[in-house]
Amino acid sequence: MIDLAPRRLRSDDGHLSADMRASFEADGYLFLENFVAAAECDRLRARALELVEEFDPAEHRTIFSTTSRAHASAEYFETSGDKIRFFFEEGAFDARGELQQPKALSINKIGHAMHDLDPAFEAFSHTAKLRALAKNLGVRAPQIIQSMYIFKQPHIGGEVVWHVDSTYLYTEPLSCIGFWFALEDATMENGAMWCLPGAHRIPLKSRFVRRNDTLVTEVLDDSPWPEGPRVGLEAPKGTLIVLHGQLPHYSGPNTSDRSRHAYALHVIDGECRYPADNWLVRGSRLPLRPL
Ligand code: FE2
């Protein structure tokens, strides 16, 4: 497999040149260095750790795993679309069900509506700069449908298998775009992402949907992803990686001593239809709003 380096770009105010937009069209991603100030990264990281501190792990020991899908049946996950909830790493518990390391080093991620429910995350997520970026990417009525704080913990941070985000956030026509912020340096050792540039033109292979009150993956095309070339997205703290909703991406396990905290937002176009069988639902008390 051939590995490539990302094309490193800059946008200080969210505006994109014609060349940058062409780059996104061609590759399906944008790598924007220094998009977020280091102090802002630190503030968000500190707030995430506060939220974890306030969370009682005895309540919900739901493990988030993309390999087992065991979490998918858990009501805790299914109803998290309009809440702030906490999901453990697969390797967090021992055989007796006890945490093997401190709580703050056991959580896989927090999701999926802190961008609307927590003041610190809301302030980070709803900015003129991000709105300008979404508009420059062609989203007519950008709305944040999902937020995730991803810890990628030292030693136990699990892999996230190759997937595209439109599988999980489907609109007609497709409109999902991911904003992935490196809050700490992401390196090959601590589980940086990989992507298959240009593969966002491949038609959607699956959808993750509600069927009879359970979540299932409906396969539309079971052919494998292309072999490559792939881009290794090693990202210094403060980098924003924009991912087209149909761009295949992956991240390996974290085998290092260092965490790889990231914050991810997923934006859809409010002018597209969001079918009711999407896994992520929001109650009437928390309607989607403009970015
Ligand atoms: Fe993803």
PDB file of C-alpha atoms and ligand atoms in Angstrom:
ATOM      1  CA  MET A   1       0.000   0.000   0.000  1.00  0.00           C
ATOM      2  CA  ILE A   2       1.314   3.450  -0.902  1.00  0.00           C
ATOM      3  CA  ASP A   3       1.143   6.078   1.829  1.00  0.00           C
ATOM      4  CA  LEU A   4       0.914   9.774   1.058  1.00  0.00           C
ATOM      5  CA  ALA A   5       1.297  12.930   3.156  1.00  0.00           C
ATOM      6  CA  PRO A   6      -1.629  15.352   3.416  1.00  0.00           C
ATOM      7  CA  ARG A   7      -1.677  18.656   1.576  1.00  0.00           C
ATOM      8  CA  ARG A   8      -1.294  21.169   4.395  1.00  0.00           C
ATOM      9  CA  LEU A   9      -3.406  24.299   4.021  1.00  0.00           C
ATOM     10  CA  ARG A  10      -4.391  27.345   6.083  1.00  0.00           C
ATOM     11  CA  SER A  11      -7.614  29.262   6.555  1.00  0.00           C
ATOM     12  CA  ASP A  12      -7.654  31.853   9.314  1.00  0.00           C
ATOM     13  CA  ASP A  13     -11.288  32.902   8.920  1.00  0.00           C
ATOM     14  CA  GLY A  14     -13.017  29.850   7.417  1.00  0.00           C
ATOM     15  CA  HIS A  15     -12.916  31.167   3.865  1.00  0.00           C
ATOM     16  CA  LEU A  16     -11.554  28.857   1.183  1.00  0.00           C
ATOM     17  CA  SER A  17      -9.855  29.850  -2.064  1.00  0.00           C
ATOM     18  CA  ALA A  18     -11.053  28.328  -5.350  1.00  0.00           C
ATOM     19  CA  ASP A  19      -7.923  26.164  -5.255  1.00  0.00           C
ATOM     20  CA  MET A  20      -8.757  24.878  -1.776  1.00  0.00           C
ATOM     21  CA  ARG A  21     -12.325  24.090  -2.792  1.00  0.00           C
ATOM     22  CA  ALA A  22     -10.992  22.249  -5.836  1.00  0.00           C
ATOM     23  CA  SER A  23      -8.669  20.307  -3.547  1.00  0.00           C
ATOM     24  CA  PHE A  24     -11.632  19.242  -1.381  1.00  0.00           C
ATOM     25  CA  GLU A  25     -13.603  18.257  -4.487  1.00  0.00           C
ATOM     26  CA  ALA A  26     -10.696  16.162  -5.767  1.00  0.00           C
ATOM     27  CA  ASP A  27      -9.502  14.519  -2.543  1.00  0.00           C
ATOM     28  CA  GLY A  28     -12.515  14.574  -0.219  1.00  0.00           C
ATOM     29  CA  TYR A  29     -10.608  16.130   2.652  1.00  0.00           C
ATOM     30  CA  LEU A  30      -8.955  19.393   3.729  1.00  0.00           C
ATOM     31  CA  PHE A  31      -6.113  19.576   6.217  1.00  0.00           C
ATOM     32  CA  LEU A  32      -6.207  23.026   7.834  1.00  0.00           C
ATOM     33  CA  GLU A  33      -3.281  23.631  10.147  1.00  0.00           C
ATOM     34  CA  ASN A  34      -3.515  26.054  13.063  1.00  0.00           C
ATOM     35  CA  PHE A  35      -7.260  26.426  12.702  1.00  0.00           C
ATOM     36  CA  VAL A  36      -7.747  26.478  16.468  1.00  0.00           C
ATOM     37  CA  ALA A  37      -5.504  28.274  18.974  1.00  0.00           C
ATOM     38  CA  ALA A  38      -3.656  26.042  21.435  1.00  0.00           C
ATOM     39  CA  ALA A  39      -5.346  27.748  24.402  1.00  0.00           C
ATOM     40  CA  GLU A  40      -8.789  26.948  22.941  1.00  0.00           C
ATOM     41  CA  CYS A  41      -7.784  23.298  22.520  1.00  0.00           C
ATOM     42  CA  ASP A  42      -6.688  23.247  26.154  1.00  0.00           C
ATOM     43  CA  ARG A  43      -9.948  24.824  27.346  1.00  0.00           C
ATOM     44  CA  LEU A  44     -12.061  22.245  25.553  1.00  0.00           C
ATOM     45  CA  ARG A  45      -9.879  19.410  26.817  1.00  0.00           C
ATOM     46  CA  ALA A  46     -10.204  20.686  30.401  1.00  0.00           C
ATOM     47  CA  ARG A  47     -13.994  20.933  30.055  1.00  0.00           C
ATOM     48  CA  ALA A  48     -14.215  17.366  28.718  1.00  0.00           C
ATOM     49  CA  LEU A  49     -12.269  16.118  31.734  1.00  0.00           C
ATOM     50  CA  GLU A  50     -14.648  18.038  34.033  1.00  0.00           C
ATOM     51  CA  LEU A  51     -17.632  16.346  32.396  1.00  0.00           C
ATOM     52  CA  VAL A  52     -15.998  12.949  32.902  1.00  0.00           C
ATOM     53  CA  GLU A  53     -15.300  13.841  36.529  1.00  0.00           C
ATOM     54  CA  GLU A  54     -19.010  14.606  37.059  1.00  0.00           C
ATOM     55  CA  PHE A  55     -20.076  11.328  35.406  1.00  0.00           C
ATOM     56  CA  ASP A  56     -20.776   8.310  37.627  1.00  0.00           C
ATOM     57  CA  PRO A  57     -19.476   5.221  35.773  1.00  0.00           C
ATOM     58  CA  ALA A  58     -21.631   2.850  37.823  1.00  0.00           C
ATOM     59  CA  GLU A  59     -24.653   4.219  35.962  1.00  0.00           C
ATOM     60  CA  HIS A  60     -23.813   3.179  32.469  1.00  0.00           C
ATOM     61  CA  ARG A  61     -21.023   0.871  31.503  1.00  0.00           C
ATOM     62  CA  THR A  62     -21.800   0.951  27.840  1.00  0.00           C
ATOM     63  CA  ILE A  63     -18.771   0.063  25.845  1.00  0.00           C
ATOM     64  CA  PHE A  64     -18.337   1.686  22.473  1.00  0.00           C
ATOM     65  CA  SER A  65     -16.882  -0.727  19.986  1.00  0.00           C
ATOM     66  CA  THR A  66     -16.988  -0.514  16.213  1.00  0.00           C
ATOM     67  CA  THR A  67     -15.865  -4.123  15.903  1.00  0.00           C
ATOM     68  CA  SER A  68     -18.478  -5.891  18.045  1.00  0.00           C
ATOM     69  CA  ARG A  69     -21.504  -3.630  17.545  1.00  0.00           C
ATOM     70  CA  ALA A  70     -22.562  -4.829  20.989  1.00  0.00           C
ATOM     71  CA  HIS A  71     -23.263  -1.261  21.964  1.00  0.00           C
ATOM     72  CA  ALA A  72     -25.757  -0.860  19.169  1.00  0.00           C
ATOM     73  CA  SER A  73     -28.505  -2.609  21.040  1.00  0.00           C
ATOM     74  CA  ALA A  74     -27.956  -0.586  24.170  1.00  0.00           C
ATOM     75  CA  GLU A  75     -30.717   1.878  24.809  1.00  0.00           C
ATOM     76  CA  TYR A  76     -28.149   4.199  26.336  1.00  0.00           C
ATOM     77  CA  PHE A  77     -26.465   4.600  22.972  1.00  0.00           C
ATOM     78  CA  GLU A  78     -29.647   4.635  20.907  1.00  0.00           C
ATOM     79  CA  THR A  79     -31.089   7.586  22.778  1.00  0.00           C
ATOM     80  CA  SER A  80     -27.881   9.622  23.022  1.00  0.00           C
ATOM     81  CA  GLY A  81     -28.517  11.794  19.952  1.00  0.00           C
ATOM     82  CA  ASP A  82     -29.816  14.711  21.998  1.00  0.00           C
ATOM     83  CA  LYS A  83     -27.854  14.131  25.211  1.00  0.00           C
ATOM     84  CA  ILE A  84     -24.370  14.152  26.693  1.00  0.00           C
ATOM     85  CA  ARG A  85     -23.410  10.528  27.336  1.00  0.00           C
ATOM     86  CA  PHE A  86     -20.223   8.605  28.071  1.00  0.00           C
ATOM     87  CA  PHE A  87     -18.987   5.461  26.343  1.00  0.00           C
ATOM     88  CA  PHE A  88     -16.167   3.281  27.620  1.00  0.00           C
ATOM     89  CA  GLU A  89     -13.235   1.764  25.761  1.00  0.00           C
ATOM     90  CA  GLU A  90     -13.600  -1.949  25.094  1.00  0.00           C
ATOM     91  CA  GLY A  91     -10.524  -2.766  27.183  1.00  0.00           C
ATOM     92  CA  ALA A  92     -11.559  -0.572  30.113  1.00  0.00           C
ATOM     93  CA  PHE A  93     -12.944  -3.328  32.366  1.00  0.00           C
ATOM     94  CA  ASP A  94     -11.416  -6.476  33.812  1.00  0.00           C
ATOM     95  CA  ALA A  95     -13.156  -9.894  33.869  1.00  0.00           C
ATOM     96  CA  ARG A  96     -15.081  -8.917  37.019  1.00  0.00           C
ATOM     97  CA  GLY A  97     -16.396  -5.752  35.377  1.00  0.00           C
ATOM     98  CA  GLU A  98     -14.183  -3.394  37.362  1.00  0.00           C
ATOM     99  CA  LEU A  99     -12.384  -0.475  35.748  1.00  0.00           C
ATOM    100  CA  GLN A 100      -8.732  -1.334  35.225  1.00  0.00           C
ATOM    101  CA  GLN A 101      -7.543   2.267  35.203  1.00  0.00           C
ATOM    102  CA  PRO A 102      -8.880   5.628  36.382  1.00  0.00           C
ATOM    103  CA  LYS A 103     -12.227   6.747  34.935  1.00  0.00           C
ATOM    104  CA  ALA A 104     -10.583   9.635  33.074  1.00  0.00           C
ATOM    105  CA  LEU A 105      -8.404   7.114  31.186  1.00  0.00           C
ATOM    106  CA  SER A 106     -11.257   4.671  30.458  1.00  0.00           C
ATOM    107  CA  ILE A 107     -13.736   6.659  28.368  1.00  0.00           C
ATOM    108  CA  ASN A 108     -13.718   6.130  24.590  1.00  0.00           C
ATOM    109  CA  LYS A 109     -15.919   9.083  23.789  1.00  0.00           C
ATOM    110  CA  ILE A 110     -18.600  11.517  24.873  1.00  0.00           C
ATOM    111  CA  GLY A 111     -21.562  12.098  22.543  1.00  0.00           C
ATOM    112  CA  HIS A 112     -23.658  13.296  20.852  1.00  0.00           C
ATOM    113  CA  ALA A 113     -25.147  16.751  21.583  1.00  0.00           C
ATOM    114  CA  MET A 114     -22.714  18.636  23.778  1.00  0.00           C
ATOM    115  CA  HIS A 115     -22.504  21.252  21.023  1.00  0.00           C
ATOM    116  CA  ASP A 116     -26.028  22.251  22.075  1.00  0.00           C
ATOM    117  CA  LEU A 117     -26.098  21.287  25.752  1.00  0.00           C
ATOM    118  CA  ASP A 118     -22.756  22.352  27.238  1.00  0.00           C
ATOM    119  CA  PRO A 119     -21.820  26.063  27.171  1.00  0.00           C
ATOM    120  CA  ALA A 120     -18.098  25.464  26.543  1.00  0.00           C
ATOM    121  CA  PHE A 121     -18.709  23.039  23.698  1.00  0.00           C
ATOM    122  CA  GLU A 122     -21.463  25.233  22.313  1.00  0.00           C
ATOM    123  CA  ALA A 123     -19.147  28.243  22.174  1.00  0.00           C
ATOM    124  CA  PHE A 124     -16.444  26.208  20.429  1.00  0.00           C
ATOM    125  CA  SER A 125     -18.883  24.710  17.931  1.00  0.00           C
ATOM    126  CA  HIS A 126     -21.034  27.667  16.921  1.00  0.00           C
ATOM    127  CA  THR A 127     -18.639  30.205  15.460  1.00  0.00           C
ATOM    128  CA  ALA A 128     -18.771  32.550  12.480  1.00  0.00           C
ATOM    129  CA  LYS A 129     -15.545  30.918  11.281  1.00  0.00           C
ATOM    130  CA  LEU A 130     -17.035  27.418  11.147  1.00  0.00           C
ATOM    131  CA  ARG A 131     -20.200  28.721   9.586  1.00  0.00           C
ATOM    132  CA  ALA A 132     -18.141  30.462   6.879  1.00  0.00           C
ATOM    133  CA  LEU A 133     -16.224  27.239   6.311  1.00  0.00           C
ATOM    134  CA  ALA A 134     -19.400  25.170   5.949  1.00  0.00           C
ATOM    135  CA  LYS A 135     -20.836  27.734   3.534  1.00  0.00           C
ATOM    136  CA  ASN A 136     -17.579  27.753   1.546  1.00  0.00           C
ATOM    137  CA  LEU A 137     -17.865  23.979   1.293  1.00  0.00           C
ATOM    138  CA  GLY A 138     -21.248  24.422  -0.379  1.00  0.00           C
ATOM    139  CA  VAL A 139     -23.553  23.631   2.544  1.00  0.00           C
ATOM    140  CA  ARG A 140     -26.526  25.958   2.052  1.00  0.00           C
ATOM    141  CA  ALA A 141     -28.097  25.669   5.515  1.00  0.00           C
ATOM    142  CA  PRO A 142     -25.459  24.129   7.805  1.00  0.00           C
ATOM    143  CA  GLN A 143     -26.732  22.436  10.979  1.00  0.00           C
ATOM    144  CA  ILE A 144     -24.648  20.506  13.495  1.00  0.00           C
ATOM    145  CA  ILE A 145     -26.312  17.117  13.834  1.00  0.00           C
ATOM    146  CA  GLN A 146     -23.702  15.466  16.067  1.00  0.00           C
ATOM    147  CA  SER A 147     -20.711  16.154  18.307  1.00  0.00           C
ATOM    148  CA  MET A 148     -18.228  13.681  19.735  1.00  0.00           C
ATOM    149  CA  TYR A 149     -15.311  14.086  22.075  1.00  0.00           C
ATOM    150  CA  ILE A 150     -12.878  11.278  21.287  1.00  0.00           C
ATOM    151  CA  PHE A 151     -10.207  10.361  23.826  1.00  0.00           C
ATOM    152  CA  LYS A 152      -8.200   7.620  22.052  1.00  0.00           C
ATOM    153  CA  GLN A 153      -6.760   6.666  25.422  1.00  0.00           C
ATOM    154  CA  PRO A 154      -3.151   5.551  25.930  1.00  0.00           C
ATOM    155  CA  HIS A 155      -2.721   1.754  25.474  1.00  0.00           C
ATOM    156  CA  ILE A 156      -6.457   0.935  25.298  1.00  0.00           C
ATOM    157  CA  GLY A 157      -7.701   3.429  22.678  1.00  0.00           C
ATOM    158  CA  GLY A 158      -9.320   1.108  20.141  1.00  0.00           C
ATOM    159  CA  GLU A 159      -9.225   1.204  16.354  1.00  0.00           C
ATOM    160  CA  VAL A 160     -12.060   2.708  14.338  1.00  0.00           C
ATOM    161  CA  VAL A 161     -12.553   0.560  11.259  1.00  0.00           C
ATOM    162  CA  TRP A 162     -12.785   1.969   7.715  1.00  0.00           C
ATOM    163  CA  HIS A 163     -16.109   3.729   7.271  1.00  0.00           C
ATOM    164  CA  VAL A 164     -17.742   6.830   5.828  1.00  0.00           C
ATOM    165  CA  ASP A 165     -19.736   9.210   7.996  1.00  0.00           C
ATOM    166  CA  SER A 166     -22.730   9.352   5.628  1.00  0.00           C
ATOM    167  CA  THR A 167     -23.394   5.730   6.651  1.00  0.00           C
ATOM    168  CA  TYR A 168     -24.346   7.101  10.082  1.00  0.00           C
ATOM    169  CA  LEU A 169     -25.783  10.482   9.081  1.00  0.00           C
ATOM    170  CA  TYR A 170     -27.742  10.015   5.893  1.00  0.00           C
ATOM    171  CA  THR A 171     -29.569  12.766   4.062  1.00  0.00           C
ATOM    172  CA  GLU A 172     -31.195  12.957   0.637  1.00  0.00           C
ATOM    173  CA  PRO A 173     -29.193  14.059  -1.221  1.00  0.00           C
ATOM    174  CA  LEU A 174     -26.092  13.215   0.837  1.00  0.00           C
ATOM    175  CA  SER A 175     -24.726  16.263   2.627  1.00  0.00           C
ATOM    176  CA  CYS A 176     -22.778  15.167   5.725  1.00  0.00           C
ATOM    177  CA  ILE A 177     -19.404  16.824   6.336  1.00  0.00           C
ATOM    178  CA  GLY A 178     -17.131  16.073   9.279  1.00  0.00           C
ATOM    179  CA  PHE A 179     -15.035  18.638  11.148  1.00  0.00           C
ATOM    180  CA  TRP A 180     -12.332  16.823  13.138  1.00  0.00           C
ATOM    181  CA  PHE A 181     -10.260  18.958  15.499  1.00  0.00           C
ATOM    182  CA  ALA A 182      -6.942  17.715  16.855  1.00  0.00           C
ATOM    183  CA  LEU A 183      -6.918  18.895  20.475  1.00  0.00           C
ATOM    184  CA  GLU A 184      -3.601  17.099  20.997  1.00  0.00           C
ATOM    185  CA  ASP A 185      -0.939  16.090  18.469  1.00  0.00           C
ATOM    186  CA  ALA A 186      -2.194  13.077  16.506  1.00  0.00           C
ATOM    187  CA  THR A 187       0.677  10.835  15.428  1.00  0.00           C
ATOM    188  CA  MET A 188       0.978   7.359  13.971  1.00  0.00           C
ATOM    189  CA  GLU A 189       1.877   6.083  17.453  1.00  0.00           C
ATOM    190  CA  ASN A 190      -1.248   7.411  19.177  1.00  0.00           C
ATOM    191  CA  GLY A 191      -3.745   6.564  16.436  1.00  0.00           C
ATOM    192  CA  ALA A 192      -3.876   9.315  13.822  1.00  0.00           C
ATOM    193  CA  MET A 193      -6.503   8.939  11.090  1.00  0.00           C
ATOM    194  CA  TRP A 194      -5.979   7.606   7.589  1.00  0.00           C
ATOM    195  CA  CYS A 195      -8.112   8.304   4.533  1.00  0.00           C
ATOM    196  CA  LEU A 196      -8.428   7.168   0.920  1.00  0.00           C
ATOM    197  CA  PRO A 197      -8.184  10.387  -1.112  1.00  0.00           C
ATOM    198  CA  GLY A 198     -10.649  10.582  -3.980  1.00  0.00           C
ATOM    199  CA  ALA A 199     -12.654   7.572  -2.761  1.00  0.00           C
ATOM    200  CA  HIS A 200     -15.535   9.862  -1.717  1.00  0.00           C
ATOM    201  CA  ARG A 201     -16.889   9.337  -5.251  1.00  0.00           C
ATOM    202  CA  ILE A 202     -17.681   5.703  -4.464  1.00  0.00           C
ATOM    203  CA  PRO A 203     -21.444   5.292  -3.919  1.00  0.00           C
ATOM    204  CA  LEU A 204     -22.570   4.754  -0.320  1.00  0.00           C
ATOM    205  CA  LYS A 205     -21.952   1.133   0.755  1.00  0.00           C
ATOM    206  CA  SER A 206     -24.091   0.962   3.878  1.00  0.00           C
ATOM    207  CA  ARG A 207     -26.519   2.749   6.161  1.00  0.00           C
ATOM    208  CA  PHE A 208     -26.803   2.476   9.961  1.00  0.00           C
ATOM    209  CA  VAL A 209     -30.535   2.675  10.617  1.00  0.00           C
ATOM    210  CA  ARG A 210     -33.387   1.969  13.031  1.00  0.00           C
ATOM    211  CA  ARG A 211     -35.464  -1.059  12.150  1.00  0.00           C
ATOM    212  CA  ASN A 212     -38.165  -2.150  14.603  1.00  0.00           C
ATOM    213  CA  ASP A 213     -36.484  -0.268  17.455  1.00  0.00           C
ATOM    214  CA  THR A 214     -33.070  -1.819  16.897  1.00  0.00           C
ATOM    215  CA  LEU A 215     -30.059  -0.370  15.133  1.00  0.00           C
ATOM    216  CA  VAL A 216     -28.798  -2.315  12.153  1.00  0.00           C
ATOM    217  CA  THR A 217     -26.320  -1.824   9.337  1.00  0.00           C
ATOM    218  CA  GLU A 218     -27.981  -2.187   5.951  1.00  0.00           C
ATOM    219  CA  VAL A 219     -25.427  -3.167   3.336  1.00  0.00           C
ATOM    220  CA  LEU A 220     -25.998  -1.588  -0.055  1.00  0.00           C
ATOM    221  CA  ASP A 221     -22.755  -2.782  -1.673  1.00  0.00           C
ATOM    222  CA  ASP A 222     -20.410  -5.289  -0.019  1.00  0.00           C
ATOM    223  CA  SER A 223     -17.399  -4.709  -2.269  1.00  0.00           C
ATOM    224  CA  PRO A 224     -14.169  -3.861  -0.390  1.00  0.00           C
ATOM    225  CA  TRP A 225     -12.629  -0.403  -0.150  1.00  0.00           C
ATOM    226  CA  PRO A 226      -9.848   0.313  -2.661  1.00  0.00           C
ATOM    227  CA  GLU A 227      -6.353  -0.781  -1.568  1.00  0.00           C
ATOM    228  CA  GLY A 228      -4.983   2.768  -1.661  1.00  0.00           C
ATOM    229  CA  PRO A 229      -3.125   5.007  -1.947  1.00  0.00           C
ATOM    230  CA  ARG A 230      -3.956   6.283   1.512  1.00  0.00           C
ATOM    231  CA  VAL A 231      -3.082   9.508   3.304  1.00  0.00           C
ATOM    232  CA  GLY A 232      -1.744   9.419   6.858  1.00  0.00           C
ATOM    233  CA  LEU A 233      -3.364  12.337   8.680  1.00  0.00           C
ATOM    234  CA  GLU A 234      -0.752  13.051  11.349  1.00  0.00           C
ATOM    235  CA  ALA A 235      -2.103  16.314  12.727  1.00  0.00           C
ATOM    236  CA  PRO A 236      -0.485  18.831  15.065  1.00  0.00           C
ATOM    237  CA  LYS A 237      -2.674  20.177  17.878  1.00  0.00           C
ATOM    238  CA  GLY A 238      -5.019  22.860  16.519  1.00  0.00           C
ATOM    239  CA  THR A 239      -5.426  21.227  13.095  1.00  0.00           C
ATOM    240  CA  LEU A 240      -8.907  20.931  11.599  1.00  0.00           C
ATOM    241  CA  ILE A 241      -9.412  18.027   9.212  1.00  0.00           C
ATOM    242  CA  VAL A 242     -12.520  18.415   7.062  1.00  0.00           C
ATOM    243  CA  LEU A 243     -13.871  15.073   5.850  1.00  0.00           C
ATOM    244  CA  HIS A 244     -16.372  14.648   3.030  1.00  0.00           C
ATOM    245  CA  GLY A 245     -19.217  12.448   4.289  1.00  0.00           C
ATOM    246  CA  GLN A 246     -18.396   9.758   1.747  1.00  0.00           C
ATOM    247  CA  LEU A 247     -14.620   9.749   2.287  1.00  0.00           C
ATOM    248  CA  PRO A 248     -13.425   6.421   3.778  1.00  0.00           C
ATOM    249  CA  HIS A 249     -11.315   6.940   6.888  1.00  0.00           C
ATOM    250  CA  TYR A 250      -9.798   4.798   9.612  1.00  0.00           C
ATOM    251  CA  SER A 251      -7.732   5.137  12.771  1.00  0.00           C
ATOM    252  CA  GLY A 252      -5.598   2.485  14.382  1.00  0.00           C
ATOM    253  CA  PRO A 253      -5.388   1.600  18.066  1.00  0.00           C
ATOM    254  CA  ASN A 254      -3.364   3.803  20.378  1.00  0.00           C
ATOM    255  CA  THR A 255      -0.401   1.698  21.458  1.00  0.00           C
ATOM    256  CA  SER A 256       1.486   4.651  22.951  1.00  0.00           C
ATOM    257  CA  ASP A 257       1.656   6.253  26.397  1.00  0.00           C
ATOM    258  CA  ARG A 258      -0.012   9.424  25.102  1.00  0.00           C
ATOM    259  CA  SER A 259      -3.690  10.177  24.576  1.00  0.00           C
ATOM    260  CA  ARG A 260      -4.992  11.580  21.287  1.00  0.00           C
ATOM    261  CA  HIS A 261      -7.925  13.799  22.191  1.00  0.00           C
ATOM    262  CA  ALA A 262     -10.050  15.053  19.315  1.00  0.00           C
ATOM    263  CA  TYR A 263     -13.402  16.791  18.943  1.00  0.00           C
ATOM    264  CA  ALA A 264     -15.582  15.965  15.967  1.00  0.00           C
ATOM    265  CA  LEU A 265     -18.633  17.776  14.616  1.00  0.00           C
ATOM    266  CA  HIS A 266     -20.876  16.526  11.860  1.00  0.00           C
ATOM    267  CA  VAL A 267     -22.758  19.026   9.784  1.00  0.00           C
ATOM    268  CA  ILE A 268     -25.655  18.374   7.428  1.00  0.00           C
ATOM    269  CA  ASP A 269     -27.516  20.633   5.045  1.00  0.00           C
ATOM    270  CA  GLY A 270     -30.896  21.653   6.469  1.00  0.00           C
ATOM    271  CA  GLU A 271     -32.210  21.894   2.937  1.00  0.00           C
ATOM    272  CA  CYS A 272     -31.747  18.142   2.495  1.00  0.00           C
ATOM    273  CA  ARG A 273     -34.158  15.528   3.853  1.00  0.00           C
ATOM    274  CA  TYR A 274     -33.095  13.750   7.069  1.00  0.00           C
ATOM    275  CA  PRO A 275     -35.042  10.439   7.044  1.00  0.00           C
ATOM    276  CA  ALA A 276     -36.624   9.321  10.315  1.00  0.00           C
ATOM    277  CA  ASP A 277     -34.842   5.942  10.159  1.00  0.00           C
ATOM    278  CA  ASN A 278     -31.448   7.529  10.820  1.00  0.00           C
ATOM    279  CA  TRP A 279     -29.990   6.124  14.052  1.00  0.00           C
ATOM    280  CA  LEU A 280     -29.549   9.601  15.511  1.00  0.00           C
ATOM    281  CA  VAL A 281     -32.799  11.220  16.550  1.00  0.00           C
ATOM    282  CA  ARG A 282     -33.382  14.435  18.423  1.00  0.00           C
ATOM    283  CA  GLY A 283     -36.463  15.072  20.483  1.00  0.00           C
ATOM    284  CA  SER A 284     -38.766  18.013  19.884  1.00  0.00           C
ATOM    285  CA  ARG A 285     -37.255  19.803  22.876  1.00  0.00           C
ATOM    286  CA  LEU A 286     -33.913  20.081  21.075  1.00  0.00           C
ATOM    287  CA  PRO A 287     -34.582  20.830  17.425  1.00  0.00           C
ATOM    288  CA  LEU A 288     -31.711  21.294  14.991  1.00  0.00           C
ATOM    289  CA  ARG A 289     -30.663  24.902  14.560  1.00  0.00           C
ATOM    290  CA  PRO A 290     -28.457  26.821  12.166  1.00  0.00           C
ATOM    291  CA  LEU A 291     -24.701  26.524  12.700  1.00  0.00           C
TER     292      LEU A 291
HETATM  293 FE   FE2 B   1     -15.898   8.904  11.038  1.00  0.00          FE
END
